[in-house]
Amino acid sequence: MIDRLDQATQTVFADLNQRVIDAAFDADYPANGSFSKRLIRGREYWYYSGYDTLTGEKTRKYVGPTSDAEISARATAFDRTKTALKARLESVRMLRAVGLPEPDGMTGAIVDRLARAGFFRLRGVLVGTIAFQTYPGLVGARPDRFLQTGDVDLAQDHGMSVAIEDTMERALDQMTEIDPTFRPVPSMQGGGKTSAFINAKGYRVEFLVPNRGSDDYQGDLTRMPALGGAAAQPLRFLDFLIRSPVRSVLLYGGGVSVTVPAPERYAVHKLIVATRRKDREKIAKDIGQSAFLIEALAPFHALELTDAWIEAWQRGPKWQEALTRGKAMLAPENAAILRDVVAKAAPRFDSSAADLGFA
């Protein structure tokens, strides 16, 4: 049985999540500017225009699609919500005290710095184990394992990186401000492109992008205009993971507002990527994280979990093969939870359990 969070803890987390979103929004868009809409490739987006109060230099920033109701409400109202740092610090301390995961100092500092540089504003998504650390408050349960990592993985869609016509502050500069030993990892392709940065102790930060083509292109780095001079490593199945992400909080400082994959997508994605690993320790962590989320989501988010499974299953034979192998790696009790969830919810999606790999 997993360790469920009490209602008070979940309430504190939800309140902190909103507070850090407010704080990040206010920091990005000072009151001296204004919002406007732009039509790009048939879709409307919000942009913010203002000026630097020190230099007087005019600025323009991408904000987000007008279809995002929360962003549109903020942009339309332009109501400056001043969030007290002291209250956020207290919430973070309380959540740490009851056992919610917190990042190590290097990870927290790196993610916080990249957030301030604009990564999440530009539709970037934090993925991997650091994202997993932010899920307890969202799913209402506390993991006791599978939390350790020595790197940060960050993803962005290539089409978005091109279309928004904006960029974060130079990625390497942000990292060397924290640790001067960070350096680019040279690409085998040459040409000055790099998707990863590493410090003297081997701590690694890497940018990723979905690979929707052949595996033959897996090693070819993709130039990403919005990533502050960084390219990105294409990965299969990543488009599924980062579609429709959610906001959460990294428990560092007064809380860092981050965008992470929806937990149900993370659970299904880990079953797939585990089948492509060769490292037994990484396989165990993938399956362990998936199992935790399946059990945590089953009572209250069965429809979301089933919907994610169905979307992945309907992507074709290769996906079905990976999902079948991945669920076979789950412990029997976790496999049974997933089977029961899908079997119960499948009719609401006009499907049956047998059609979805559960005989």
mmCIF file of C-alpha atoms in Angstrom, residues 12-151:
data_model
loop_
_atom_site.group_PDB
_atom_site.id
_atom_site.type_symbol
_atom_site.label_atom_id
_atom_site.label_comp_id
_atom_site.label_asym_id
_atom_site.label_seq_id
_atom_site.Cartn_x
_atom_site.Cartn_y
_atom_site.Cartn_z
ATOM 1 C CA VAL A 12 -1.174 23.382 1.408
ATOM 2 C CA PHE A 13 0.393 21.993 -1.779
ATOM 3 C CA ALA A 14 -2.468 23.201 -3.972
ATOM 4 C CA ASP A 15 -2.263 26.666 -2.424
ATOM 5 C CA LEU A 16 1.515 26.795 -2.890
ATOM 6 C CA ASN A 17 1.157 25.645 -6.494
ATOM 7 C CA GLN A 18 -1.114 28.615 -7.224
ATOM 8 C CA ARG A 19 1.080 31.041 -5.303
ATOM 9 C CA VAL A 20 4.253 30.139 -7.225
ATOM 10 C CA ILE A 21 2.393 30.437 -10.538
ATOM 11 C CA ASP A 22 1.267 33.925 -9.491
ATOM 12 C CA ALA A 23 4.789 34.873 -8.401
ATOM 13 C CA ALA A 24 6.384 33.614 -11.626
ATOM 14 C CA PHE A 25 3.814 35.435 -13.757
ATOM 15 C CA ASP A 26 4.332 38.717 -11.915
ATOM 16 C CA ALA A 27 8.125 38.461 -12.226
ATOM 17 C CA ASP A 28 7.902 37.834 -15.978
ATOM 18 C CA TYR A 29 5.484 40.658 -16.799
ATOM 19 C CA PRO A 30 6.066 43.938 -14.924
ATOM 20 C CA ALA A 31 3.292 46.498 -14.696
ATOM 21 C CA ASN A 32 5.023 48.918 -17.101
ATOM 22 C CA GLY A 33 3.970 46.855 -20.144
ATOM 23 C CA SER A 34 0.882 45.534 -21.857
ATOM 24 C CA PHE A 35 -0.476 42.399 -23.522
ATOM 25 C CA SER A 36 -1.516 41.933 -27.143
ATOM 26 C CA LYS A 37 -2.560 39.085 -29.440
ATOM 27 C CA ARG A 38 -0.688 37.831 -32.513
ATOM 28 C CA LEU A 39 -1.915 35.425 -35.182
ATOM 29 C CA ILE A 40 0.770 32.866 -36.132
ATOM 30 C CA ARG A 41 0.051 30.013 -38.538
ATOM 31 C CA GLY A 42 -3.660 30.286 -37.921
ATOM 32 C CA ARG A 43 -3.449 30.307 -34.103
ATOM 33 C CA GLU A 44 -3.651 33.264 -31.739
ATOM 34 C CA TYR A 45 -0.999 33.827 -29.059
ATOM 35 C CA TRP A 46 -0.533 36.352 -26.275
ATOM 36 C CA TYR A 47 2.632 38.497 -26.278
ATOM 37 C CA TYR A 48 3.792 40.986 -23.662
ATOM 38 C CA SER A 49 5.471 44.276 -24.601
ATOM 39 C CA GLY A 50 7.239 46.401 -22.019
ATOM 40 C CA TYR A 51 10.595 47.988 -21.258
ATOM 41 C CA ASP A 52 13.560 47.441 -18.972
ATOM 42 C CA THR A 53 13.286 49.928 -16.102
ATOM 43 C CA LEU A 54 17.098 50.213 -15.857
ATOM 44 C CA THR A 55 18.050 50.574 -19.521
ATOM 45 C CA GLY A 56 14.780 51.748 -21.055
ATOM 46 C CA GLU A 57 15.199 49.035 -23.702
ATOM 47 C CA LYS A 58 11.934 47.766 -25.165
ATOM 48 C CA THR A 59 11.134 44.098 -24.665
ATOM 49 C CA ARG A 60 8.704 41.612 -26.175
ATOM 50 C CA LYS A 61 7.958 38.207 -24.700
ATOM 51 C CA TYR A 62 5.889 35.239 -25.760
ATOM 52 C CA VAL A 63 3.242 34.478 -23.119
ATOM 53 C CA GLY A 64 1.103 31.596 -24.409
ATOM 54 C CA PRO A 65 -1.857 30.613 -26.574
ATOM 55 C CA THR A 66 -5.107 32.528 -26.234
ATOM 56 C CA SER A 67 -6.810 29.130 -25.934
ATOM 57 C CA ASP A 68 -5.258 28.742 -22.462
ATOM 58 C CA ALA A 69 -8.054 30.102 -20.271
ATOM 59 C CA GLU A 70 -5.816 30.796 -17.283
ATOM 60 C CA ILE A 71 -3.268 32.786 -19.292
ATOM 61 C CA SER A 72 -6.005 34.692 -21.101
ATOM 62 C CA ALA A 73 -7.683 35.614 -17.827
ATOM 63 C CA ARG A 74 -4.410 36.956 -16.459
ATOM 64 C CA ALA A 75 -3.474 38.793 -19.634
ATOM 65 C CA THR A 76 -6.911 40.370 -19.972
ATOM 66 C CA ALA A 77 -7.098 41.481 -16.358
ATOM 67 C CA PHE A 78 -3.343 42.204 -15.996
ATOM 68 C CA ASP A 79 -3.977 42.147 -12.261
ATOM 69 C CA ARG A 80 -0.660 42.205 -10.420
ATOM 70 C CA THR A 81 -1.000 39.661 -7.635
ATOM 71 C CA LYS A 82 1.803 40.264 -5.164
ATOM 72 C CA THR A 83 2.613 36.988 -3.480
ATOM 73 C CA ALA A 84 4.462 37.049 -0.177
ATOM 74 C CA LEU A 85 7.713 35.075 -0.290
ATOM 75 C CA LYS A 86 7.569 34.488 3.452
ATOM 76 C CA ALA A 87 4.289 32.578 3.170
ATOM 77 C CA ARG A 88 5.655 30.433 0.342
ATOM 78 C CA LEU A 89 8.824 29.609 2.275
ATOM 79 C CA GLU A 90 6.710 28.462 5.219
ATOM 80 C CA SER A 91 4.587 26.232 2.955
ATOM 81 C CA VAL A 92 7.704 24.655 1.450
ATOM 82 C CA ARG A 93 9.124 23.968 4.921
ATOM 83 C CA MET A 94 5.874 22.335 6.016
ATOM 84 C CA LEU A 95 5.661 20.123 2.940
ATOM 85 C CA ARG A 96 9.274 19.022 3.365
ATOM 86 C CA ALA A 97 8.623 18.278 7.033
ATOM 87 C CA VAL A 98 5.844 15.821 6.184
ATOM 88 C CA GLY A 99 8.092 13.962 3.772
ATOM 89 C CA LEU A 100 7.366 15.355 0.321
ATOM 90 C CA PRO A 101 10.409 14.998 -1.927
ATOM 91 C CA GLU A 102 12.808 17.894 -2.275
ATOM 92 C CA PRO A 103 15.607 18.311 -4.813
ATOM 93 C CA ASP A 104 19.287 18.454 -3.920
ATOM 94 C CA GLY A 105 20.797 21.927 -3.877
ATOM 95 C CA MET A 106 22.335 21.768 -7.364
ATOM 96 C CA THR A 107 19.123 20.532 -8.983
ATOM 97 C CA GLY A 108 16.985 23.129 -7.246
ATOM 98 C CA ALA A 109 19.343 25.955 -8.192
ATOM 99 C CA ILE A 110 19.569 24.856 -11.850
ATOM 100 C CA VAL A 111 15.803 24.477 -12.328
ATOM 101 C CA ASP A 112 15.110 27.749 -10.530
ATOM 102 C CA ARG A 113 17.661 29.577 -12.670
ATOM 103 C CA LEU A 114 16.323 28.154 -15.950
ATOM 104 C CA ALA A 115 12.772 29.001 -14.858
ATOM 105 C CA ARG A 116 13.819 32.619 -14.286
ATOM 106 C CA ALA A 117 15.566 32.599 -17.678
ATOM 107 C CA GLY A 118 12.228 31.805 -19.334
ATOM 108 C CA PHE A 119 12.314 28.065 -20.017
ATOM 109 C CA PHE A 120 8.841 27.275 -18.691
ATOM 110 C CA ARG A 121 7.346 30.490 -20.032
ATOM 111 C CA LEU A 122 8.430 29.271 -23.483
ATOM 112 C CA ARG A 123 6.449 26.028 -23.077
ATOM 113 C CA GLY A 124 9.347 23.952 -21.832
ATOM 114 C CA VAL A 125 8.629 20.826 -19.779
ATOM 115 C CA LEU A 126 10.681 19.326 -16.950
ATOM 116 C CA VAL A 127 10.876 15.541 -17.442
ATOM 117 C CA GLY A 128 12.559 12.574 -15.753
ATOM 118 C CA THR A 129 13.002 11.884 -12.054
ATOM 119 C CA ILE A 130 12.985 15.576 -11.073
ATOM 120 C CA ALA A 131 9.474 15.820 -12.534
ATOM 121 C CA PHE A 132 8.525 12.662 -10.598
ATOM 122 C CA GLN A 133 9.589 14.418 -7.390
ATOM 123 C CA THR A 134 6.847 17.021 -7.949
ATOM 124 C CA TYR A 135 3.968 14.522 -8.263
ATOM 125 C CA PRO A 136 3.070 13.662 -4.625
ATOM 126 C CA GLY A 137 1.046 16.832 -4.119
ATOM 127 C CA LEU A 138 -0.759 16.262 -7.421
ATOM 128 C CA VAL A 139 -1.619 12.584 -6.897
ATOM 129 C CA GLY A 140 -2.081 12.656 -3.123
ATOM 130 C CA ALA A 141 0.542 10.053 -2.209
ATOM 131 C CA ARG A 142 4.139 9.954 -1.017
ATOM 132 C CA PRO A 143 6.789 7.717 -2.665
ATOM 133 C CA ASP A 144 9.604 6.300 -0.546
ATOM 134 C CA ARG A 145 11.901 5.199 -3.413
ATOM 135 C CA PHE A 146 12.931 5.942 -6.998
ATOM 136 C CA LEU A 147 13.736 9.594 -6.249
ATOM 137 C CA GLN A 148 17.496 9.824 -6.818
ATOM 138 C CA THR A 149 19.088 11.266 -9.930
ATOM 139 C CA GLY A 150 22.230 13.068 -11.021
ATOM 140 C CA ASP A 151 20.871 15.079 -13.894
#
